[in-house]
C-alpha cells in the first residue's frame, strides 16, 4: 500500500528518537511505499540536512512553519494572494466559526462529550474546514489572517458573552500577535498537497518546498499516518475530508502538552497564551475525533488523549521501538561497571531537576563516602540549557569541595560533569557500562528513553514517578516521588549496598525491555494496524486508474513479458488474457 507519513519537526530532518522511530518504521515496512510530508520548525533544522532515505520512499514534500509567509518557497497557493468580495465573505464566515470555537468557554468543567463542549468543538471544526476549502479553491490564507477584518472578527469573539476569562482582556496588540501565530499553525491548509496528481515518473513536481522527485498529492495515498496530533495531522484531516483517506495518529510525546509547556516560557502576554492554548486544545480534539485509530506510545499519553475527548475504543497503545542490538554487549555483562558509581545520562534542562539529584547525592555521600556521581550530558546548544548546566556545576562545587586522599595528593570532586561523545564517555554504551545504578530525577517526563536504554544494558534504576516511568519500569527498578532528595538518596543507597538485588533488578529490566520496547514489536504492531485500517476503508477509484484489476498480478514480476494491461473488453475466456 501507499502511506502518507506526516511529520512536524521530525523525520526526515531530526536525528534523535523523534526522527529515528519514523526511519525504522519506513525501512522495516519496506514492501509498503511511503510519501513523506514534512513541516520544518526552524532554519537550523533545515540547514542540518535530511537523513538518508530508503528506496521505498517515493518522494518528499516539505514546508517551513518558521519563515514569514511570503518567504515560503512553494508557488501558487502556498504564497497566498488577495481575495475578491465573495471569497472575503467566505473567509469572514469561516474565521468567525473558528474564532468563536476557540474563544468560547466549555462550561463549568470543560468535560469532553458535554453538549456545550461538543457545540464549541463543532463550530471550530466547521471554521477549520471552511478555511481549508477556501484556501484550496482560491489561494493561501496568510493575507486574510493578517487583515483588519480578521482582527475585528477575533475581537468580537473575545468580547462575546461566554468567552474564556483569559481572552476577554485581549488588546489589539494581543490579537495581532495571536493571528501571526495562527497563520503559521494553519499554514498546512494553504499548501498544494491536496490533489490526486502524480508526475510521469510516479512522483509529482512543483510541490511546496519539495525538490525534484517530490511526493504525489495526498489524494493518491491509501492511508495517512501522522507522527503527532498538532500541525502534522492537519494535512491528514484534510485528506480525510477531501478524499476519504483514513488517518492514523501516533503520539509518543503528546503535542498538546508540549505546546502548553512551551507557552509558559514564551515571551507572550496572558491573553495570547490563553488563545494559543485554546486553539491547540481544539485542534487536538478534532484530530482525536477524526482519526480512525490513535496509537499512544504509553499510558501517560493515552490519558492525555482521553482527557481531550479521544474515544477509548479507537485507542491502542504501541510502545516505541528502540535499537536493542547496540546495547547487547553491555547488557549481557550485567556485573560490569563501578559498584560505587551512580550515573545520570540525558539532555540538560530544568525539568530534569539536577539540583535535587545533587542534594540527594550529598546525602548519599554522607552515608557512603566512596560513592561517585557521573552527570553525562548530551551536547548543550541552547543558551538556557547552558545557563542551567553552569548553575549545577556551581552548586556541585559548593556541596562537594575537592577532596584528596593525602597531604600530597591532588584533590578530586566526587561529582563529574561529562559530555556524551567526549573522551570520558565516547558512546552511550560506554556511559551506561561504567555505572552500577542509573538515576532519573525529572519533575516532568514523557516517555523516558534513557530508562529504556539503561534497561537494555541490564542496569538497575532509580527514578522519579513522573510521565510514563512506572509503566516503563514495571517493577524492575525503584521509583520515588519527584522533588524528594531524601527518598532519592535512600533508594540509591539501597541499591549501592545490595549488589545481589541490583543485579537481579538489572536482569529483569533487560528482559522487560527486550519484550516490550524493541523495533521488531513496533513494526509488527504497525504492520497489522495498516492492514486493519485499509481493510475497513472503502475502495476508492482514482482518476485515470482504468478498470478494476486492469493490471494482472504477474505484471509486477520483473521482466517485459507481461507488461500489457488487461483491456476493459477482455473476458475470462479471451486467449490473450
mmCIF file of N, CA and C in Angstrom, residues 178-248:
data_model
loop_
_atom_site.group_PDB
_atom_site.id
_atom_site.type_symbol
_atom_site.label_atom_id
_atom_site.label_comp_id
_atom_site.label_asym_id
_atom_site.label_seq_id
_atom_site.Cartn_x
_atom_site.Cartn_y
_atom_site.Cartn_z
ATOM 1 N N UNK A 178 -1.640 36.946 18.157
ATOM 2 C CA UNK A 178 -2.269 35.633 18.019
ATOM 3 C C UNK A 178 -2.489 35.272 16.553
ATOM 4 N N UNK A 179 -2.967 36.231 15.747
ATOM 5 C CA UNK A 179 -3.204 35.907 14.339
ATOM 6 C C UNK A 179 -1.901 35.586 13.617
ATOM 7 N N UNK A 180 -0.800 36.203 14.054
ATOM 8 C CA UNK A 180 0.501 35.853 13.452
ATOM 9 C C UNK A 180 0.868 34.416 13.774
ATOM 10 N N UNK A 181 0.679 34.015 15.043
ATOM 11 C CA UNK A 181 0.941 32.627 15.424
ATOM 12 C C UNK A 181 -0.041 31.681 14.722
ATOM 13 N N UNK A 182 -1.282 32.125 14.585
ATOM 14 C CA UNK A 182 -2.298 31.285 13.958
ATOM 15 C C UNK A 182 -1.986 31.043 12.480
ATOM 16 N N UNK A 183 -1.475 32.050 11.801
ATOM 17 C CA UNK A 183 -1.131 31.881 10.387
ATOM 18 C C UNK A 183 -0.088 30.785 10.206
ATOM 19 N N UNK A 184 0.892 30.750 11.088
ATOM 20 C CA UNK A 184 1.918 29.698 10.992
ATOM 21 C C UNK A 184 1.321 28.328 11.291
ATOM 22 N N UNK A 185 0.454 28.280 12.308
ATOM 23 C CA UNK A 185 -0.144 26.994 12.680
ATOM 24 C C UNK A 185 -1.060 26.455 11.588
ATOM 25 N N UNK A 186 -1.756 27.367 10.864
ATOM 26 C CA UNK A 186 -2.689 26.946 9.818
ATOM 27 C C UNK A 186 -2.059 26.920 8.428
ATOM 28 N N UNK A 187 -0.770 27.139 8.347
ATOM 29 C CA UNK A 187 -0.118 27.164 7.042
ATOM 30 C C UNK A 187 -0.311 25.868 6.245
ATOM 31 N N UNK A 188 -0.375 24.697 6.886
ATOM 32 C CA UNK A 188 -0.632 23.486 6.090
ATOM 33 C C UNK A 188 -1.918 23.540 5.266
ATOM 34 N N UNK A 189 -2.896 24.359 5.671
ATOM 35 C CA UNK A 189 -4.134 24.471 4.907
ATOM 36 C C UNK A 189 -3.902 25.103 3.542
ATOM 37 N N UNK A 190 -2.859 25.929 3.419
ATOM 38 C CA UNK A 190 -2.618 26.675 2.181
ATOM 39 C C UNK A 190 -1.665 25.963 1.228
ATOM 40 N N UNK A 191 -1.151 24.802 1.610
ATOM 41 C CA UNK A 191 -0.194 24.104 0.748
ATOM 42 C C UNK A 191 -0.914 23.400 -0.400
ATOM 43 N N UNK A 192 -0.157 23.133 -1.465
ATOM 44 C CA UNK A 192 -0.746 22.480 -2.643
ATOM 45 C C UNK A 192 -0.522 20.968 -2.611
ATOM 46 N N UNK A 193 -0.832 20.367 -1.478
ATOM 47 C CA UNK A 193 -0.646 18.930 -1.309
ATOM 48 C C UNK A 193 -1.940 18.147 -1.543
ATOM 49 N N UNK A 194 -3.058 18.827 -1.784
ATOM 50 C CA UNK A 194 -4.357 18.171 -1.729
ATOM 51 C C UNK A 194 -4.936 17.971 -3.127
ATOM 52 N N UNK A 195 -4.366 17.002 -3.851
ATOM 53 C CA UNK A 195 -4.889 16.641 -5.164
ATOM 54 C C UNK A 195 -4.583 15.176 -5.417
ATOM 55 N N UNK A 196 -4.901 14.709 -6.593
ATOM 56 C CA UNK A 196 -4.680 13.311 -6.964
ATOM 57 C C UNK A 196 -3.795 13.211 -8.188
ATOM 58 N N UNK A 197 -2.776 14.060 -8.230
ATOM 59 C CA UNK A 197 -1.897 14.112 -9.390
ATOM 60 C C UNK A 197 -0.534 13.534 -9.056
ATOM 61 N N UNK A 198 0.040 12.844 -10.043
ATOM 62 C CA UNK A 198 1.378 12.294 -9.936
ATOM 63 C C UNK A 198 2.140 12.666 -11.192
ATOM 64 N N UNK A 199 3.446 12.800 -11.065
ATOM 65 C CA UNK A 199 4.283 13.096 -12.223
ATOM 66 C C UNK A 199 4.449 11.894 -13.122
ATOM 67 N N UNK A 200 5.079 12.057 -14.274
ATOM 68 C CA UNK A 200 5.220 10.953 -15.225
ATOM 69 C C UNK A 200 6.070 9.812 -14.705
ATOM 70 N N UNK A 201 6.957 10.105 -13.713
ATOM 71 C CA UNK A 201 7.797 9.035 -13.176
ATOM 72 C C UNK A 201 7.233 8.485 -11.880
ATOM 73 N N UNK A 202 5.940 8.774 -11.604
ATOM 74 C CA UNK A 202 5.345 8.318 -10.361
ATOM 75 C C UNK A 202 5.536 9.298 -9.239
ATOM 76 N N UNK A 203 6.125 10.460 -9.502
ATOM 77 C CA UNK A 203 6.330 11.468 -8.478
ATOM 78 C C UNK A 203 5.899 12.809 -9.036
ATOM 79 N N UNK A 204 5.204 13.575 -8.243
ATOM 80 C CA UNK A 204 4.713 14.849 -8.725
ATOM 81 C C UNK A 204 5.788 15.899 -8.652
ATOM 82 N N UNK A 205 5.606 16.966 -9.410
ATOM 83 C CA UNK A 205 6.538 18.076 -9.369
ATOM 84 C C UNK A 205 5.856 19.318 -8.882
ATOM 85 N N UNK A 206 6.641 20.305 -8.480
ATOM 86 C CA UNK A 206 6.099 21.595 -8.091
ATOM 87 C C UNK A 206 5.452 21.627 -6.735
ATOM 88 N N UNK A 207 5.740 20.683 -5.851
ATOM 89 C CA UNK A 207 5.181 20.718 -4.512
ATOM 90 C C UNK A 207 5.863 21.801 -3.699
ATOM 91 N N UNK A 208 5.125 22.345 -2.749
ATOM 92 C CA UNK A 208 5.681 23.416 -1.926
ATOM 93 C C UNK A 208 6.846 22.899 -1.113
ATOM 94 N N UNK A 209 8.012 23.449 -1.333
ATOM 95 C CA UNK A 209 9.183 23.090 -0.560
ATOM 96 C C UNK A 209 9.844 21.804 -0.982
ATOM 97 N N UNK A 210 9.372 21.142 -1.983
ATOM 98 C CA UNK A 210 9.916 19.857 -2.358
ATOM 99 C C UNK A 210 10.924 19.957 -3.480
ATOM 100 N N UNK A 211 11.950 19.115 -3.487
ATOM 101 C CA UNK A 211 12.915 19.094 -4.571
ATOM 102 C C UNK A 211 12.357 18.309 -5.742
ATOM 103 N N UNK A 212 13.183 18.137 -6.768
ATOM 104 C CA UNK A 212 12.769 17.291 -7.892
ATOM 105 C C UNK A 212 12.495 15.888 -7.375
ATOM 106 N N UNK A 213 11.452 15.275 -7.916
ATOM 107 C CA UNK A 213 11.092 13.944 -7.433
ATOM 108 C C UNK A 213 10.375 14.003 -6.103
ATOM 109 N N UNK A 214 9.462 14.957 -5.923
ATOM 110 C CA UNK A 214 8.730 15.061 -4.676
ATOM 111 C C UNK A 214 7.561 14.104 -4.659
ATOM 112 N N UNK A 215 6.917 14.020 -3.484
ATOM 113 C CA UNK A 215 5.796 13.100 -3.314
ATOM 114 C C UNK A 215 4.591 13.567 -4.105
ATOM 115 N N UNK A 216 3.678 12.639 -4.348
ATOM 116 C CA UNK A 216 2.450 12.986 -5.036
ATOM 117 C C UNK A 216 1.460 13.643 -4.104
ATOM 118 N N UNK A 217 0.272 13.986 -4.638
ATOM 119 C CA UNK A 217 -0.762 14.581 -3.816
ATOM 120 C C UNK A 217 -1.308 13.586 -2.809
ATOM 121 N N UNK A 218 -1.862 14.115 -1.712
ATOM 122 C CA UNK A 218 -2.376 13.240 -0.667
ATOM 123 C C UNK A 218 -3.585 12.440 -1.138
ATOM 124 N N UNK A 219 -4.210 12.843 -2.231
ATOM 125 C CA UNK A 219 -5.308 12.053 -2.769
ATOM 126 C C UNK A 219 -4.870 10.714 -3.331
ATOM 127 N N UNK A 220 -3.570 10.508 -3.486
ATOM 128 C CA UNK A 220 -3.055 9.260 -4.054
ATOM 129 C C UNK A 220 -2.716 8.211 -3.000
ATOM 130 N N UNK A 221 -2.607 8.620 -1.726
ATOM 131 C CA UNK A 221 -2.167 7.668 -0.704
ATOM 132 C C UNK A 221 -3.362 6.864 -0.204
ATOM 133 N N UNK A 222 -3.084 5.672 0.304
ATOM 134 C CA UNK A 222 -4.127 4.803 0.849
ATOM 135 C C UNK A 222 -4.399 5.083 2.322
ATOM 136 N N UNK A 223 -3.395 5.634 3.014
ATOM 137 C CA UNK A 223 -3.510 5.857 4.448
ATOM 138 C C UNK A 223 -2.583 6.996 4.837
ATOM 139 N N UNK A 224 -3.061 7.899 5.679
ATOM 140 C CA UNK A 224 -2.217 8.953 6.250
ATOM 141 C C UNK A 224 -1.818 8.555 7.665
ATOM 142 N N UNK A 225 -0.517 8.634 7.951
ATOM 143 C CA UNK A 225 0.000 8.298 9.280
ATOM 144 C C UNK A 225 0.700 9.540 9.825
ATOM 145 N N UNK A 226 0.082 10.209 10.816
ATOM 146 C CA UNK A 226 0.647 11.422 11.407
ATOM 147 C C UNK A 226 1.467 11.071 12.635
ATOM 148 N N UNK A 227 2.664 11.701 12.746
ATOM 149 C CA UNK A 227 3.556 11.420 13.866
ATOM 150 C C UNK A 227 3.219 12.245 15.097
ATOM 151 N N UNK A 228 2.196 13.089 15.035
ATOM 152 C CA UNK A 228 1.711 13.842 16.189
ATOM 153 C C UNK A 228 0.335 14.387 15.845
ATOM 154 N N UNK A 229 -0.344 14.935 16.877
ATOM 155 C CA UNK A 229 -1.692 15.449 16.658
ATOM 156 C C UNK A 229 -1.718 16.957 16.486
ATOM 157 N N UNK A 230 -0.583 17.588 16.263
ATOM 158 C CA UNK A 230 -0.546 19.023 16.068
ATOM 159 C C UNK A 230 -0.663 19.380 14.600
ATOM 160 N N UNK A 231 0.203 20.307 14.171
ATOM 161 C CA UNK A 231 0.161 20.756 12.780
ATOM 162 C C UNK A 231 0.405 19.609 11.807
ATOM 163 N N UNK A 232 1.175 18.609 12.217
ATOM 164 C CA UNK A 232 1.464 17.480 11.330
ATOM 165 C C UNK A 232 0.202 16.750 10.902
ATOM 166 N N UNK A 233 -0.804 16.718 11.774
ATOM 167 C CA UNK A 233 -2.028 15.980 11.458
ATOM 168 C C UNK A 233 -2.993 16.780 10.601
ATOM 169 N N UNK A 234 -2.782 18.093 10.440
ATOM 170 C CA UNK A 234 -3.697 18.906 9.630
ATOM 171 C C UNK A 234 -3.823 18.380 8.195
ATOM 172 N N UNK A 235 -2.722 18.081 7.497
ATOM 173 C CA UNK A 235 -2.887 17.508 6.156
ATOM 174 C C UNK A 235 -3.673 16.209 6.162
ATOM 175 N N UNK A 236 -3.540 15.418 7.215
ATOM 176 C CA UNK A 236 -4.309 14.187 7.308
ATOM 177 C C UNK A 236 -5.793 14.443 7.485
ATOM 178 N N UNK A 237 -6.134 15.477 8.280
ATOM 179 C CA UNK A 237 -7.539 15.843 8.424
ATOM 180 C C UNK A 237 -8.152 16.232 7.081
ATOM 181 N N UNK A 238 -7.391 17.019 6.306
ATOM 182 C CA UNK A 238 -7.915 17.477 5.018
ATOM 183 C C UNK A 238 -7.981 16.330 4.015
ATOM 184 N N UNK A 239 -7.004 15.414 4.062
ATOM 185 C CA UNK A 239 -7.062 14.255 3.161
ATOM 186 C C UNK A 239 -8.289 13.403 3.467
ATOM 187 N N UNK A 240 -8.640 13.296 4.729
ATOM 188 C CA UNK A 240 -9.850 12.540 5.067
ATOM 189 C C UNK A 240 -11.087 13.264 4.562
ATOM 190 N N UNK A 241 -11.105 14.592 4.720
ATOM 191 C CA UNK A 241 -12.289 15.346 4.305
ATOM 192 C C UNK A 241 -12.440 15.384 2.794
ATOM 193 N N UNK A 242 -11.337 15.593 2.066
ATOM 194 C CA UNK A 242 -11.415 15.741 0.614
ATOM 195 C C UNK A 242 -11.491 14.402 -0.122
ATOM 196 N N UNK A 243 -10.812 13.377 0.401
ATOM 197 C CA UNK A 243 -10.680 12.119 -0.344
ATOM 198 C C UNK A 243 -11.164 10.892 0.424
ATOM 199 N N UNK A 244 -11.525 11.049 1.697
ATOM 200 C CA UNK A 244 -11.934 9.904 2.494
ATOM 201 C C UNK A 244 -10.783 9.027 2.940
ATOM 202 N N UNK A 245 -9.559 9.553 2.940
ATOM 203 C CA UNK A 245 -8.380 8.768 3.323
ATOM 204 C C UNK A 245 -8.366 8.547 4.831
ATOM 205 N N UNK A 246 -8.231 7.309 5.308
ATOM 206 C CA UNK A 246 -8.189 7.078 6.765
ATOM 207 C C UNK A 246 -6.939 7.692 7.389
ATOM 208 N N UNK A 247 -7.080 8.145 8.635
ATOM 209 C CA UNK A 247 -5.995 8.824 9.350
ATOM 210 C C UNK A 247 -5.610 8.027 10.584
ATOM 211 N N UNK A 248 -4.324 7.733 10.696
ATOM 212 C CA UNK A 248 -3.732 7.091 11.873
ATOM 213 C C UNK A 248 -2.832 8.119 12.558
#
